[in-house]
Amino acid sequence: MRDKLYINGEWVAPLEGGALPVINPATEEVFHYIPAGTAPDAEVAVAAARAAFDHGPWPRMTGVDRAKILRAMAEGIRSRLPELTRLEVMDNGKPIPEAEWDLTDAAGCFDFYAGLAEELDGEVEEIALADGRFTSKAVREPLGVAVAIVPWNYPLLMASWKVAPALAVGCTMILKPAETTSLTALELGVIADEAGLPKGVLNILSGKGSIVGQALIDHPLVDKVAFTGSGPVGSRIMAAGAKDIKRISLELGGKSPFIVFADSDIEKAVEWIMFGIFWNQGQVCSATSRVLVERSLYPALLERLVAETKKIRIGDGLEPGVLLGPLVNKGQYEDVKRHIARAVEQGATVACGGKRPEGFEKGYYLEPTILTDLPLDSGAWVEEIFGPVVCIRPFDTEEEAVRLANDSRLGLAAAVMSADDERCERVAAAFRAGIVWINCSQPTFTEAPWGGYKESGIGRELGRWGLDNYLETKQITRFTGKEPWAWYLKG
Ligand code: NAD
């Protein structure tokens, strides 16, 4: 486990000497200290990334050569899968199969963007101009020094979604992991070194968002901030970027709906509702936390959902067979409990869960929770809870379900289930959300665009769309006319 910052290819102690405890959410024990970077460290890291961009080889290499290093980074993650899995579980609380899944995806992300880096070589778009005296072409270039700020729910995976495309196009960068989960992000420094990434191309600064994160987003030599996290911090990043017109991409929260029509198979509906909200302890931006069920199916579905939810094995993520670990930290745990208590005050019924499971003295454990009878203006129905809490209600018509689904300031994801394909397509088209699942909820693919409508963000990550976050487009226009231009010099 690293206890230094990774700056300009070296492991260095933070200049102001601070450290932050790393707490295992399953035991509440401190098992390590990570370095707490501050503004002076941000200064050095930005200077290193700037120099590597302005004068170093990385942006000037061919995509084919960058791809070799990205593939070596993918391999570096895969070859360390057991140790990285353990770190992710102890840092975040997620069960082993989830951590393995995330880390395998993270490696796949580096492979995927290696492929796109190769395709970028020589990419030129000739532009047909109406004026035949000119020819024009568009080329794309790396936009410079990027800062990636990531949350704690998928520590290395969220970092990879930003680091892999940024490196693929030739940007240099500073990665700022969340203060509660920095261990695997710091390991990426070792992996980058071994893969042969030139010095200064990737710098990794752990530390508090309000201190080192703020110093990075305020820095005038940073060209781009790519952020995943909460809405309030996203707004702050936009405001900071407004000062010097930084490029900003934001992946923020969600309060995503899942509409289940009565012709759905009840078994499949229950499975996907559970996967949609209990995976990763519900700490998923795209979690389908508002479930709308057609009234004739509602009683039977609710009964089965409650029965299956009660069977979920809760425990320390390191224990085999566990499917629900603790929440990530004390703050998050208290927050989710507050949401549940407030929902009850506002009229909700707790169909199951809502409390600490029996037999757990320590750890931030919460039973998976199903809330019904919520008023439409209650906090739990409207606000992102970011925990294993699903709100469920019946509906009568397709029009009503779509209206309720879209009645949110957030628009990250939405899901629909029905045996009627045409209805699914109709509802998918009506959703105001960036990600739509039909007959499932949550599967995420590196090849497909990811991001939100409305207050859920700006821009798209993943797929070829993920490259656009780190590229500038340049037009190169040439005068080829036979006659002189003769505006001033008439001859
Ligand atoms: P957060 O906004 O509190 O923190 C995210 C990151 O921002 C952390 O690294 C933190 O240190 C940093 N940060 C905090 N204050 C900062 C500041 N002033 N300047 C710069 N950086 C700062 O969010 P969180 O609690 O870590 O994550 C949960 C949130 O993230 C949820 O709202 C969730 O929906 C969202 N999320 C969205 C996606 C997505 O893809 N849309 C994915 C995961 C999480």
Coordinates of N, CA and C and ligand atoms in Angstrom, one line a residue, residues 149-153 158 176-179 209-210 213-214 217 227-230 233 236 251-254 285 384 386 412 450, ligand 1:
I149 N -11.1 14.0 -11.5 CA -11.5 13.9 -10.0 C -12.6 12.8 -9.9
V150 N -12.3 11.8 -9.1 CA -13.2 10.7 -9.1 C -13.8 10.4 -7.7
P151 N -15.0 9.7 -7.7 CA -15.6 9.4 -6.4 C -15.2 8.1 -5.8
W152 N -15.8 7.7 -4.7 CA -15.4 6.5 -4.0 C -16.1 5.2 -4.4
N153 N -17.1 5.3 -5.2 CA -18.0 4.1 -5.4 C -17.4 3.0 -6.3
M158 N -13.7 4.2 -12.1 CA -14.0 5.6 -12.4 C -12.7 6.3 -12.9
K176 N -7.0 12.7 -9.2 CA -7.3 12.9 -7.7 C -8.4 12.0 -7.3
P177 N -8.0 10.9 -6.6 CA -9.0 9.9 -6.2 C -9.8 10.5 -5.0
A178 N -10.9 9.8 -4.6 CA -11.7 10.3 -3.4 C -10.8 10.0 -2.2
E179 N -11.0 10.8 -1.2 CA -10.1 10.7 0.0 C -10.4 9.4 0.8
G209 N -10.7 16.7 -1.1 CA -11.2 17.4 -2.3 C -11.2 18.9 -2.1
S210 N -11.6 19.3 -0.9 CA -11.8 20.7 -0.7 C -10.4 21.4 -0.6
G213 N -8.1 19.0 -4.3 CA -9.0 19.0 -5.4 C -9.3 20.5 -5.9
Q214 N -9.6 21.3 -4.9 CA -9.9 22.7 -5.2 C -8.7 23.4 -5.8
I217 N -8.6 22.4 -9.5 CA -9.6 22.9 -10.4 C -9.4 24.4 -10.6
F227 N -14.9 15.2 -14.2 CA -15.3 15.0 -12.8 C -16.4 14.0 -12.8
T228 N -16.4 13.1 -11.8 CA -17.5 12.3 -11.4 C -17.7 12.4 -9.9
G229 N -18.9 12.7 -9.6 CA -19.2 12.9 -8.2 C -20.6 13.6 -8.0
S230 N -20.7 14.3 -6.9 CA -22.0 14.9 -6.5 C -22.3 16.2 -7.3
V233 N -20.6 19.5 -5.9 CA -19.1 19.7 -6.3 C -19.0 20.0 -7.8
R236 N -19.5 23.5 -8.4 CA -18.3 24.3 -7.9 C -17.2 24.2 -9.0
E251 N -20.0 14.0 -14.6 CA -20.8 12.8 -14.5 C -21.4 12.9 -13.0
L252 N -22.6 13.3 -12.9 CA -23.1 13.6 -11.6 C -24.1 12.5 -11.1
G253 N -25.0 12.9 -10.3 CA -25.9 11.9 -9.6 C -27.1 11.5 -10.5
G254 N -27.9 10.6 -9.9 CA -29.2 10.2 -10.6 C -30.2 9.8 -9.6
C285 N -24.4 5.7 -9.2 CA -25.1 6.9 -9.7 C -26.3 6.5 -10.6
E384 N -31.5 11.8 -4.5 CA -30.6 10.6 -4.6 C -30.2 10.2 -3.2
F386 N -28.3 7.2 -2.6 CA -27.0 6.6 -2.7 C -26.7 5.5 -1.7
L412 N -30.0 10.7 -15.4 CA -28.8 9.9 -15.8 C -29.3 8.6 -16.5
W450 N -21.8 7.0 -22.0 CA -22.3 7.1 -20.6 C -22.3 8.5 -20.1
Ligands
NAD1 P1 -18.2 14.1 -4.1 O1 -18.7 15.1 -5.1 O2 -18.3 14.4 -2.6 O3 -16.7 13.8 -4.3 C1 -16.2 13.4 -5.6 C2 -14.8 13.8 -5.7 O4 -14.7 15.2 -5.7 C3 -13.8 13.3 -4.6 O5 -12.6 12.9 -5.2 C4 -13.7 14.5 -3.7 O6 -12.5 14.5 -3.0 C5 -13.7 15.6 -4.8 N1 -14.0 17.0 -4.3 C6 -14.8 17.3 -3.2 N2 -14.8 18.6 -3.1 C7 -14.0 19.2 -4.1 C8 -13.6 20.5 -4.4 N3 -14.1 21.5 -3.8 N4 -12.8 20.6 -5.5 C9 -12.4 19.6 -6.2 N5 -12.7 18.3 -5.9 C10 -13.5 18.1 -4.8 O7 -18.9 12.8 -4.4 P2 -18.8 11.3 -3.7 O8 -19.5 11.4 -2.4 O9 -17.4 10.9 -3.7 O10 -19.6 10.4 -4.8 C11 -20.9 10.2 -4.7 C12 -21.6 11.1 -5.8 O11 -21.0 10.8 -7.1 C13 -23.0 10.7 -6.0 O12 -23.8 11.9 -6.1 C14 -23.1 9.9 -7.3 O13 -24.3 9.9 -8.0 C15 -22.0 10.5 -8.1 N6 -21.5 9.5 -9.1 C16 -21.8 9.7 -10.4 C17 -21.3 8.8 -11.3 C18 -21.7 9.0 -12.8 O14 -21.1 8.3 -13.6 N7 -22.6 9.9 -13.2 C19 -20.6 7.7 -11.0 C20 -20.3 7.6 -9.6 C21 -20.7 8.5 -8.7

